[in-house]
């Protein structure tokens, strides 16, 4: 009897590993940022968190999770070079499982949007269409893919605003998020040059060169730094916003200096990790400035 006991244990370990890989492919940190962005977009308009806003937040997070699975599924060959640790290239998750996960999560996100106002439903449908178009084609069109992802990140704030019935206050964080993500997307492409060479089409760094792309990203962040004090100057956000966003601006200034030195892949990877952390600081700054 004891000789048979290890078999269920191995099976359970295998199932647990597959579940972890299925969770990892959704990039939960990105989904959490999306959820927070939607909540912020709605809260700015009504200073409350009504049920429709929560529905929108979980809807957007589900769509993001499904889109991330789709991204890894269609980027499998390039990820074998750029990100071999991810669930698919490391063979911890099968392409079939990733495809099922993608369809279920995006369908869940769209289904939840049906409980929201018509503007929010249209936004969800548009976002899903753009995400499919991005993964299918736009990611390999210089700058077009970067702009598409950046605009969708900004759109998350409007999604929350539509769900709460007050979308106009979401315009400021939507603009800032679009610029922030545009710089980050360009730098991510510069980081992924080795694997992207084998993909059809070409990214901005492949077309313009890494140095020119890094200069463009630095210019985007320079523009963002100039714009961040404007809401405080016009009285939209209070002093806590200015203090916290100044910390973010210092980080962005350091990143500008770093990328103008044209860092290697490892340096760009660290910069992108710092930028991901900076997203939460930006959200915190706006929240503190409107309390």
Coordinates of C-alpha atoms in Angstrom, one line a residue:
X1 CA 0.0 0.0 0.0
X2 CA 2.8 2.4 0.9
X3 CA 4.3 2.0 -2.6
X4 CA 1.2 3.5 -4.2
X5 CA 0.9 6.5 -2.0
X6 CA 3.4 8.8 -3.9
X7 CA 1.2 8.8 -7.1
X8 CA -1.6 11.0 -5.7
X9 CA 0.9 13.3 -4.2
X10 CA 2.6 13.8 -7.6
X11 CA -0.7 14.4 -9.2
X12 CA -1.7 17.0 -6.6
X13 CA 1.6 18.8 -7.0
X14 CA 1.2 18.8 -10.7
X15 CA -2.3 20.3 -10.5
X16 CA -1.1 22.9 -8.0
X17 CA 1.7 23.9 -10.4
X18 CA -0.7 24.2 -13.3
X19 CA -3.0 26.4 -11.2
X20 CA -0.1 28.6 -10.2
X21 CA 0.9 28.9 -13.9
X22 CA -2.7 29.7 -14.9
X23 CA -2.8 32.4 -12.3
X24 CA 0.6 33.8 -13.2
X25 CA -0.2 34.1 -16.9
X26 CA -2.9 36.6 -16.1
X27 CA -0.2 38.9 -14.6
X28 CA -2.2 39.6 -11.4
X29 CA -0.3 42.8 -10.6
X30 CA -1.4 44.4 -13.9
X31 CA -5.0 43.2 -13.2
X32 CA -4.9 44.8 -9.7
X33 CA -3.7 48.1 -11.2
X34 CA -6.5 48.0 -13.8
X35 CA -9.0 47.3 -11.0
X36 CA -7.7 50.3 -9.0
X37 CA -7.7 52.5 -12.1
X38 CA -11.4 51.8 -12.8
X39 CA -12.3 52.4 -9.1
X40 CA -10.3 55.7 -9.2
X41 CA -12.0 56.9 -12.4
X42 CA -15.5 56.4 -10.9
X43 CA -14.6 57.6 -7.4
X44 CA -13.3 61.0 -8.7
X45 CA -16.8 61.7 -10.1
X46 CA -19.0 60.6 -7.2
X47 CA -16.6 60.2 -4.2
X48 CA -18.2 56.9 -3.5
X49 CA -17.8 53.3 -4.6
X50 CA -21.3 52.2 -5.7
X51 CA -22.0 48.6 -6.8
X52 CA -21.9 49.3 -10.6
X53 CA -18.4 50.7 -10.1
X54 CA -17.2 47.5 -8.4
X55 CA -18.8 45.5 -11.3
X56 CA -16.9 47.6 -13.8
X57 CA -13.6 47.2 -11.8
X58 CA -13.9 43.4 -11.8
X59 CA -15.1 43.4 -15.4
X60 CA -12.0 45.3 -16.5
X61 CA -9.7 43.1 -14.4
X62 CA -11.2 40.0 -16.0
X63 CA -10.7 41.4 -19.5
X64 CA -7.1 42.4 -18.7
X65 CA -6.4 38.9 -17.3
X66 CA -7.8 37.3 -20.5
X67 CA -5.9 39.7 -22.7
X68 CA -2.7 38.8 -20.9
X69 CA -3.2 35.1 -21.5
X70 CA -3.9 35.9 -25.1
X71 CA -0.7 38.0 -25.3
X72 CA 1.4 35.1 -24.0
X73 CA -0.3 32.7 -26.3
X74 CA 0.4 34.6 -29.4
X75 CA 3.9 35.7 -28.3
X76 CA 5.0 32.2 -27.4
X77 CA 7.9 32.1 -29.9
X78 CA 9.3 35.5 -29.0
X79 CA 8.8 34.7 -25.3
X80 CA 11.1 31.7 -25.6
X81 CA 13.8 34.3 -26.1
X82 CA 12.6 37.3 -24.2
X83 CA 10.8 35.7 -21.3
X84 CA 11.6 32.0 -21.1
X85 CA 10.4 31.9 -17.4
X86 CA 6.7 32.6 -18.3
X87 CA 4.2 29.7 -18.0
X88 CA 4.0 28.8 -21.7
X89 CA 7.6 28.9 -22.8
X90 CA 8.6 27.1 -19.6
X91 CA 6.0 24.4 -20.4
X92 CA 4.2 24.9 -17.0
X93 CA 1.0 25.6 -18.9
X94 CA -0.3 24.2 -22.2
X95 CA -1.4 26.6 -25.1
X96 CA -4.8 24.9 -25.0
X97 CA -5.3 25.8 -21.3
X98 CA -4.2 29.3 -22.0
X99 CA -6.6 29.6 -24.9
X100 CA -9.5 28.4 -22.7
X101 CA -8.5 30.7 -19.9
X102 CA -8.4 33.7 -22.3
X103 CA -11.9 33.0 -23.7
X104 CA -13.5 32.4 -20.3
X105 CA -12.0 35.5 -18.7
X106 CA -12.7 37.9 -21.6
X107 CA -16.3 36.6 -21.8
X108 CA -16.7 37.1 -18.1
X109 CA -15.5 40.6 -18.4
X110 CA -17.8 41.4 -21.2
X111 CA -20.7 39.6 -19.4
X112 CA -20.2 41.8 -16.3
X113 CA -20.3 44.9 -18.4
X114 CA -23.9 44.1 -19.4
X115 CA -25.0 45.2 -16.0
X116 CA -23.5 48.7 -16.6
X117 CA -24.7 51.8 -18.5
X118 CA -24.6 51.7 -22.3
X119 CA -21.5 53.9 -22.5
X120 CA -19.6 51.4 -20.3
X121 CA -20.8 48.4 -22.4
X122 CA -19.6 50.1 -25.5
X123 CA -16.2 50.8 -23.8
X124 CA -15.8 47.2 -22.8
X125 CA -16.6 45.9 -26.3
X126 CA -14.2 48.5 -27.8
X127 CA -11.5 47.5 -25.4
X128 CA -11.8 43.8 -26.2
X129 CA -11.7 44.5 -29.9
X130 CA -8.6 46.6 -29.5
X131 CA -6.9 44.0 -27.4
X132 CA -7.5 41.3 -29.9
X133 CA -6.3 43.7 -32.7
X134 CA -3.3 44.6 -30.7
X135 CA -2.3 41.0 -30.1
X136 CA -3.1 39.9 -33.7
X137 CA -1.5 42.8 -35.6
X138 CA -0.8 46.1 -34.0
X139 CA 2.0 45.0 -31.6
X140 CA 4.1 44.5 -34.7
X141 CA 3.4 47.9 -36.2
X142 CA 5.9 50.5 -35.0
X143 CA 4.3 52.9 -32.4
X144 CA 0.8 51.8 -33.3
X145 CA 0.8 49.0 -30.7
X146 CA 2.4 51.2 -28.1
X147 CA -0.3 53.8 -28.6
X148 CA -3.1 51.3 -28.5
X149 CA -2.1 49.8 -25.2
X150 CA -1.5 53.3 -23.7
X151 CA -4.9 54.6 -24.8
X152 CA -6.6 51.5 -23.3
X153 CA -4.8 52.1 -20.0
X154 CA -6.2 55.6 -20.0
X155 CA -9.6 54.3 -21.0
X156 CA -9.8 52.3 -17.8
X157 CA -10.4 55.5 -15.9
X158 CA -13.3 56.5 -18.2
X159 CA -14.7 53.0 -17.8
X160 CA -15.1 53.7 -14.1
X161 CA -16.5 57.1 -14.8
X162 CA -19.1 55.7 -17.1
X163 CA -20.1 53.1 -14.6
X164 CA -20.5 55.7 -11.8
X165 CA -22.3 58.1 -14.1
X166 CA -19.7 60.9 -14.0
X167 CA -16.9 60.4 -16.5
X168 CA -15.5 64.0 -16.9
X169 CA -13.3 63.9 -13.7
X170 CA -11.6 60.8 -15.1
X171 CA -10.0 62.9 -17.9
X172 CA -6.9 64.0 -15.9
X173 CA -5.8 60.6 -14.7
X174 CA -6.6 59.1 -18.1
X175 CA -4.3 61.5 -19.8
X176 CA -1.5 61.0 -17.3
X177 CA -1.9 57.2 -17.5
X178 CA -1.8 57.3 -21.3
X179 CA 1.5 59.2 -21.3
X180 CA 2.9 57.1 -18.5
X181 CA 2.2 53.8 -20.3
X182 CA 3.3 55.1 -23.7
X183 CA 6.8 55.6 -22.3
X184 CA 6.8 52.3 -20.6
X185 CA 5.5 50.4 -23.6
X186 CA 8.3 51.9 -25.7
X187 CA 10.9 50.8 -23.1
X188 CA 9.4 47.3 -22.9
X189 CA 9.9 47.0 -26.7
X190 CA 13.5 48.1 -26.4
X191 CA 13.9 45.4 -23.7
X192 CA 12.4 42.8 -26.0
X193 CA 14.5 43.4 -29.1
X194 CA 16.2 40.0 -29.1
X195 CA 13.0 38.0 -29.4
X196 CA 11.1 40.5 -31.5
X197 CA 13.5 40.1 -34.3
X198 CA 12.0 36.7 -35.1
X199 CA 8.4 38.1 -35.2
X200 CA 6.7 39.4 -38.3
X201 CA 6.6 43.2 -38.7
X202 CA 8.6 45.3 -36.4
X203 CA 8.5 47.3 -33.2
X204 CA 9.6 50.9 -32.8
X205 CA 13.0 50.0 -31.4
X206 CA 13.6 47.6 -34.3
X207 CA 12.6 50.3 -36.8
X208 CA 14.2 53.4 -35.2
X209 CA 16.9 51.8 -33.2
X210 CA 17.1 51.4 -29.4
X211 CA 18.7 54.8 -28.8
X212 CA 16.1 56.8 -30.7
X213 CA 13.3 54.9 -29.0
X214 CA 14.8 55.6 -25.6
X215 CA 15.0 59.3 -26.4
X216 CA 11.3 59.3 -27.4
X217 CA 10.4 57.5 -24.1
X218 CA 12.4 60.1 -22.2
X219 CA 10.7 62.9 -24.1
X220 CA 7.3 61.4 -23.1
X221 CA 8.2 61.4 -19.5
X222 CA 9.6 64.9 -19.7
X223 CA 6.2 66.0 -21.0
X224 CA 4.4 64.1 -18.2
X225 CA 6.6 65.8 -15.5
X226 CA 5.7 69.2 -16.9
X227 CA 2.0 68.4 -16.8
X228 CA 1.7 66.8 -13.4
X229 CA 1.6 70.1 -11.4
X230 CA -1.2 71.5 -13.5
X231 CA -4.1 69.9 -11.5
X232 CA -2.7 71.4 -8.3
X233 CA -2.2 74.8 -9.9
X234 CA -5.8 74.9 -11.1
X235 CA -7.2 73.6 -7.7
X236 CA -8.3 70.2 -8.9
X237 CA -6.2 68.3 -6.4
X238 CA -4.8 69.4 -3.1
X239 CA -1.3 69.7 -1.6
X240 CA -1.0 66.0 -0.7
X241 CA -1.2 65.3 -4.4
X242 CA 1.6 67.7 -5.2
X243 CA 3.8 66.2 -2.6
X244 CA 3.3 62.6 -3.7
X245 CA 3.4 63.3 -7.4
X246 CA 6.7 65.2 -6.9
X247 CA 8.2 61.9 -5.6
X248 CA 6.9 60.2 -8.8
X249 CA 8.4 63.0 -10.9
X250 CA 11.8 62.5 -9.2
X251 CA 11.6 58.8 -10.2
X252 CA 10.6 59.7 -13.7
X253 CA 13.5 62.2 -14.0
X254 CA 15.9 59.5 -12.8
X255 CA 14.4 57.1 -15.4
X256 CA 14.9 59.8 -18.1
X257 CA 18.5 60.1 -17.2
X258 CA 18.9 56.3 -17.2
X259 CA 17.3 55.6 -20.5
X260 CA 19.3 58.4 -22.2
X261 CA 22.4 56.4 -21.3
X262 CA 20.9 53.6 -23.4
X263 CA 20.8 50.8 -20.8
X264 CA 21.1 47.1 -21.6
X265 CA 18.3 44.5 -21.4
X266 CA 18.8 44.0 -17.7
X267 CA 18.8 47.7 -17.0
X268 CA 15.6 48.2 -19.0
X269 CA 14.0 45.3 -17.1
X270 CA 14.8 47.0 -13.8
X271 CA 13.5 50.3 -15.1
X272 CA 10.2 48.7 -16.1
X273 CA 9.8 47.2 -12.7
X274 CA 10.3 50.6 -11.1
X275 CA 7.7 52.0 -13.5
X276 CA 5.2 49.4 -12.5
X277 CA 5.6 50.4 -8.9
X278 CA 5.3 54.1 -9.9
X279 CA 1.7 53.4 -11.2
X280 CA 0.5 52.8 -7.7
X281 CA 2.2 55.9 -6.4
X282 CA 0.5 57.9 -9.1
X283 CA -2.9 56.5 -8.1
X284 CA -2.2 57.2 -4.4
X285 CA -1.2 60.8 -5.2
X286 CA -4.5 61.5 -6.9
X287 CA -6.5 59.8 -4.2
X288 CA -4.7 61.8 -1.5
X289 CA -5.2 65.0 -3.4
X290 CA -9.0 64.6 -3.6
X291 CA -9.8 63.4 -0.1

